């Protein structure tokens, strides 16, 4: 998302639709009406079914640490379901491609990727939680009882790296470069005392 806000010229270079003709493929061939209706109907059904399931999980949050993780995963599912359901169905009903709504689709893509990363991390933590609970219930209580489950969700490696890189882009942009659209962090070079060599300073 920082590409759009902080380096819009680079965003335009990578995602512009110059030279692309949407109508090179006739609209009739880009419409998927029956499939779109099915997707939207299924999405609505899933939302209806999800609410009582989440309520049931919420009532048992204090019973076992896994319910905290399951509730979190359920919330991320609800947050992402409208994109793969209603939004995708709407695009298919209109025969839309990226260049039809480039900005909207870009932001929706960023959103769905972020939520997917959050849910995937939670899935891994849940799998670890279940394994530890089977092997050693006492250790599981130490690691996951109370607030620690929330800490694990908030401090997973993906989120830490994203926060670190966001900090660098906002406050130390002189140490950031881009190669082929990929963000590269340049570590400063520091002279090691009493030696004839240099070393990269830690972050």
Tab-separated table of C-alpha atoms in Angstrom:
chain	number	residue	atom	x	y	z
A	1	UNK	CA	0.000	0.000	0.000
A	2	UNK	CA	2.951	2.313	0.605
A	3	UNK	CA	3.628	1.973	-3.124
A	4	UNK	CA	0.373	3.771	-3.867
A	5	UNK	CA	0.770	6.526	-1.259
A	6	UNK	CA	4.526	7.094	-1.033
A	7	UNK	CA	5.735	6.121	-4.517
A	8	UNK	CA	2.770	6.761	-6.735
A	9	UNK	CA	4.902	7.229	-9.844
A	10	UNK	CA	6.287	3.710	-9.385
A	11	UNK	CA	2.754	2.429	-8.800
A	12	UNK	CA	1.644	3.997	-12.077
A	13	UNK	CA	4.602	2.437	-13.878
A	14	UNK	CA	3.819	-1.048	-12.587
A	15	UNK	CA	0.029	-1.004	-12.642
A	16	UNK	CA	-0.964	1.428	-15.377
A	17	UNK	CA	-3.248	0.189	-18.135
A	18	UNK	CA	-1.672	2.151	-20.964
A	19	UNK	CA	-1.906	0.253	-24.214
A	20	UNK	CA	-4.410	-2.250	-22.852
A	21	UNK	CA	-7.841	-2.352	-24.419
A	22	UNK	CA	-10.421	-3.855	-22.094
A	23	UNK	CA	-12.822	-4.393	-24.973
A	24	UNK	CA	-10.311	-6.489	-26.900
A	25	UNK	CA	-12.235	-9.339	-25.291
A	26	UNK	CA	-15.966	-8.811	-25.890
A	27	UNK	CA	-18.049	-8.134	-22.805
A	28	UNK	CA	-20.212	-11.184	-23.490
A	29	UNK	CA	-17.152	-13.407	-23.064
A	30	UNK	CA	-16.252	-11.763	-19.749
A	31	UNK	CA	-19.627	-12.172	-18.093
A	32	UNK	CA	-20.190	-15.124	-15.768
A	33	UNK	CA	-23.722	-14.512	-14.564
A	34	UNK	CA	-24.761	-17.970	-13.259
A	35	UNK	CA	-21.426	-18.509	-11.515
A	36	UNK	CA	-21.562	-15.039	-9.957
A	37	UNK	CA	-25.057	-15.586	-8.593
A	38	UNK	CA	-24.025	-18.926	-7.096
A	39	UNK	CA	-20.966	-17.342	-5.454
A	40	UNK	CA	-23.006	-14.504	-3.936
A	41	UNK	CA	-25.712	-16.863	-2.659
A	42	UNK	CA	-23.139	-19.191	-1.102
A	43	UNK	CA	-21.370	-16.224	0.483
A	44	UNK	CA	-24.630	-15.084	2.092
A	45	UNK	CA	-25.291	-18.616	3.375
A	46	UNK	CA	-21.785	-18.854	4.834
A	47	UNK	CA	-22.263	-15.558	6.677
A	48	UNK	CA	-25.538	-16.797	8.141
A	49	UNK	CA	-23.909	-20.046	9.282
A	50	UNK	CA	-20.812	-18.325	10.634
A	51	UNK	CA	-22.631	-16.113	13.141
A	52	UNK	CA	-23.969	-18.903	15.420
A	53	UNK	CA	-20.648	-20.748	15.122
A	54	UNK	CA	-18.716	-17.690	16.284
A	55	UNK	CA	-21.208	-17.116	19.085
A	56	UNK	CA	-20.721	-20.696	20.253
A	57	UNK	CA	-16.933	-20.286	20.204
A	58	UNK	CA	-17.188	-16.955	22.023
A	59	UNK	CA	-19.106	-18.583	24.896
A	60	UNK	CA	-16.189	-20.984	25.454
A	61	UNK	CA	-13.311	-18.499	25.261
A	62	UNK	CA	-12.412	-19.122	28.908
A	63	UNK	CA	-12.552	-22.908	28.611
A	64	UNK	CA	-9.511	-23.468	26.414
A	65	UNK	CA	-6.899	-21.273	24.772
A	66	UNK	CA	-7.657	-22.759	21.360
A	67	UNK	CA	-11.044	-21.024	21.385
A	68	UNK	CA	-9.327	-17.625	21.415
A	69	UNK	CA	-7.418	-18.617	18.295
A	70	UNK	CA	-10.510	-20.093	16.660
A	71	UNK	CA	-12.501	-16.939	17.389
A	72	UNK	CA	-9.743	-14.803	15.874
A	73	UNK	CA	-9.632	-17.031	12.782
A	74	UNK	CA	-13.413	-16.782	12.509
A	75	UNK	CA	-13.248	-12.987	12.563
A	76	UNK	CA	-10.619	-12.979	9.807
A	77	UNK	CA	-12.801	-15.362	7.795
A	78	UNK	CA	-15.720	-12.964	8.068
A	79	UNK	CA	-13.447	-10.087	7.078
A	80	UNK	CA	-12.239	-11.854	3.952
A	81	UNK	CA	-15.419	-13.664	2.908
A	82	UNK	CA	-17.100	-10.620	1.364
A	83	UNK	CA	-14.131	-10.175	-0.975
A	84	UNK	CA	-14.037	-13.697	-2.367
A	85	UNK	CA	-17.831	-13.813	-2.346
A	86	UNK	CA	-19.755	-10.594	-2.945
A	87	UNK	CA	-16.948	-8.525	-4.453
A	88	UNK	CA	-15.749	-11.244	-6.837
A	89	UNK	CA	-19.340	-11.988	-7.815
A	90	UNK	CA	-19.988	-8.315	-8.517
A	91	UNK	CA	-16.882	-8.079	-10.712
A	92	UNK	CA	-17.907	-11.155	-12.674
A	93	UNK	CA	-21.428	-9.826	-13.133
A	94	UNK	CA	-19.965	-6.689	-14.715
A	95	UNK	CA	-17.346	-8.542	-16.735
A	96	UNK	CA	-14.676	-6.483	-15.018
A	97	UNK	CA	-10.916	-6.937	-15.234
A	98	UNK	CA	-8.160	-5.118	-13.348
A	99	UNK	CA	-8.123	-2.180	-15.730
A	100	UNK	CA	-11.862	-1.690	-15.248
A	101	UNK	CA	-11.362	-0.578	-11.627
A	102	UNK	CA	-7.590	-0.531	-11.064
A	103	UNK	CA	-7.489	1.454	-7.825
A	104	UNK	CA	-10.391	-0.394	-6.210
A	105	UNK	CA	-9.067	-3.817	-7.163
A	106	UNK	CA	-5.557	-2.876	-6.016
A	107	UNK	CA	-6.749	-1.884	-2.540
A	108	UNK	CA	-8.999	-4.924	-2.266
A	109	UNK	CA	-6.027	-7.077	-3.268
A	110	UNK	CA	-3.865	-5.480	-0.580
A	111	UNK	CA	-6.636	-6.035	1.970
A	112	UNK	CA	-7.201	-9.686	1.134
A	113	UNK	CA	-3.454	-10.389	1.186
A	114	UNK	CA	-3.089	-8.788	4.620
A	115	UNK	CA	-6.017	-10.714	6.071
A	116	UNK	CA	-4.772	-13.946	4.505
A	117	UNK	CA	-1.358	-13.452	6.129
A	118	UNK	CA	-3.012	-12.789	9.485
A	119	UNK	CA	-5.160	-15.908	9.253
A	120	UNK	CA	-2.324	-18.126	8.026
A	121	UNK	CA	-0.186	-17.080	10.992
A	122	UNK	CA	-3.062	-17.844	13.349
A	123	UNK	CA	-3.533	-21.269	11.737
A	124	UNK	CA	0.108	-22.134	12.419
A	125	UNK	CA	-0.177	-20.969	16.027
A	126	UNK	CA	-3.367	-23.011	16.441
A	127	UNK	CA	-1.663	-26.133	15.060
A	128	UNK	CA	1.232	-25.630	17.481
A	129	UNK	CA	-1.241	-25.075	20.311
A	130	UNK	CA	-3.050	-28.348	19.585
A	131	UNK	CA	0.199	-30.324	19.382
A	132	UNK	CA	1.486	-28.916	22.671
A	133	UNK	CA	-1.882	-29.536	24.320
A	134	UNK	CA	-1.707	-33.215	23.353
A	135	UNK	CA	1.939	-33.697	24.319
A	136	UNK	CA	1.936	-31.703	27.551
A	137	UNK	CA	-1.250	-30.063	28.861
A	138	UNK	CA	0.722	-28.384	31.643
A	139	UNK	CA	3.112	-26.763	29.166
A	140	UNK	CA	0.142	-25.738	27.046
A	141	UNK	CA	-1.396	-23.931	30.010
A	142	UNK	CA	1.869	-22.101	30.633
A	143	UNK	CA	2.287	-21.052	27.007
A	144	UNK	CA	-1.284	-20.265	26.024
A	145	UNK	CA	-3.457	-19.619	29.081
A	146	UNK	CA	-4.717	-16.082	29.493
A	147	UNK	CA	-3.211	-13.280	27.431
A	148	UNK	CA	-0.245	-15.040	25.708
A	149	UNK	CA	-2.408	-16.226	22.795
A	150	UNK	CA	-3.137	-12.608	21.908
A	151	UNK	CA	0.573	-11.777	22.134
A	152	UNK	CA	1.462	-14.609	19.739
A	153	UNK	CA	-1.061	-13.322	17.214
A	154	UNK	CA	0.222	-9.754	17.451
A	155	UNK	CA	3.939	-10.520	17.397
A	156	UNK	CA	4.298	-13.156	14.694
A	157	UNK	CA	7.243	-12.795	12.340
A	158	UNK	CA	5.248	-11.529	9.365
A	159	UNK	CA	3.702	-8.674	11.340
A	160	UNK	CA	7.037	-7.797	12.970
A	161	UNK	CA	8.776	-7.571	9.612
A	162	UNK	CA	5.960	-5.500	8.108
A	163	UNK	CA	6.046	-3.055	11.037
A	164	UNK	CA	9.832	-2.831	10.862
A	165	UNK	CA	9.806	-2.136	7.138
A	166	UNK	CA	7.014	0.424	7.522
A	167	UNK	CA	9.107	2.239	10.152
A	168	UNK	CA	12.096	2.269	7.797
A	169	UNK	CA	10.014	3.623	4.921
A	170	UNK	CA	8.488	6.388	7.015
A	171	UNK	CA	11.471	7.546	9.073
A	172	UNK	CA	14.627	6.246	7.374
A	173	UNK	CA	13.811	6.376	3.699
A	174	UNK	CA	17.438	7.147	2.815
A	175	UNK	CA	18.260	3.537	3.741
A	176	UNK	CA	15.584	2.081	1.469
A	177	UNK	CA	16.076	1.293	-2.197
A	178	UNK	CA	14.026	-0.563	-4.769
A	179	UNK	CA	15.216	-3.179	-7.215
A	180	UNK	CA	12.653	-4.320	-9.756
A	181	UNK	CA	9.837	-3.130	-7.509
A	182	UNK	CA	11.215	-5.075	-4.512
A	183	UNK	CA	12.018	-3.146	-1.341
A	184	UNK	CA	15.628	-3.523	-0.195
A	185	UNK	CA	16.906	-2.319	3.175
A	186	UNK	CA	20.472	-1.006	3.079
A	187	UNK	CA	22.358	-1.539	6.310
A	188	UNK	CA	24.750	1.296	7.186
A	189	UNK	CA	28.459	0.543	6.999
A	190	UNK	CA	30.368	1.089	10.229
A	191	UNK	CA	34.120	1.022	10.771
A	192	UNK	CA	35.183	-1.603	13.313
A	193	UNK	CA	37.693	-0.066	15.794
A	194	UNK	CA	41.276	-1.343	15.625
A	195	UNK	CA	40.588	-3.353	12.502
A	196	UNK	CA	41.097	-2.749	8.823
A	197	UNK	CA	37.676	-4.000	7.890
A	198	UNK	CA	34.159	-2.693	7.830
A	199	UNK	CA	30.990	-4.255	9.118
A	200	UNK	CA	27.307	-3.720	8.541
A	201	UNK	CA	25.725	-2.140	11.574
A	202	UNK	CA	22.672	-3.919	12.977
A	203	UNK	CA	19.248	-2.392	12.645
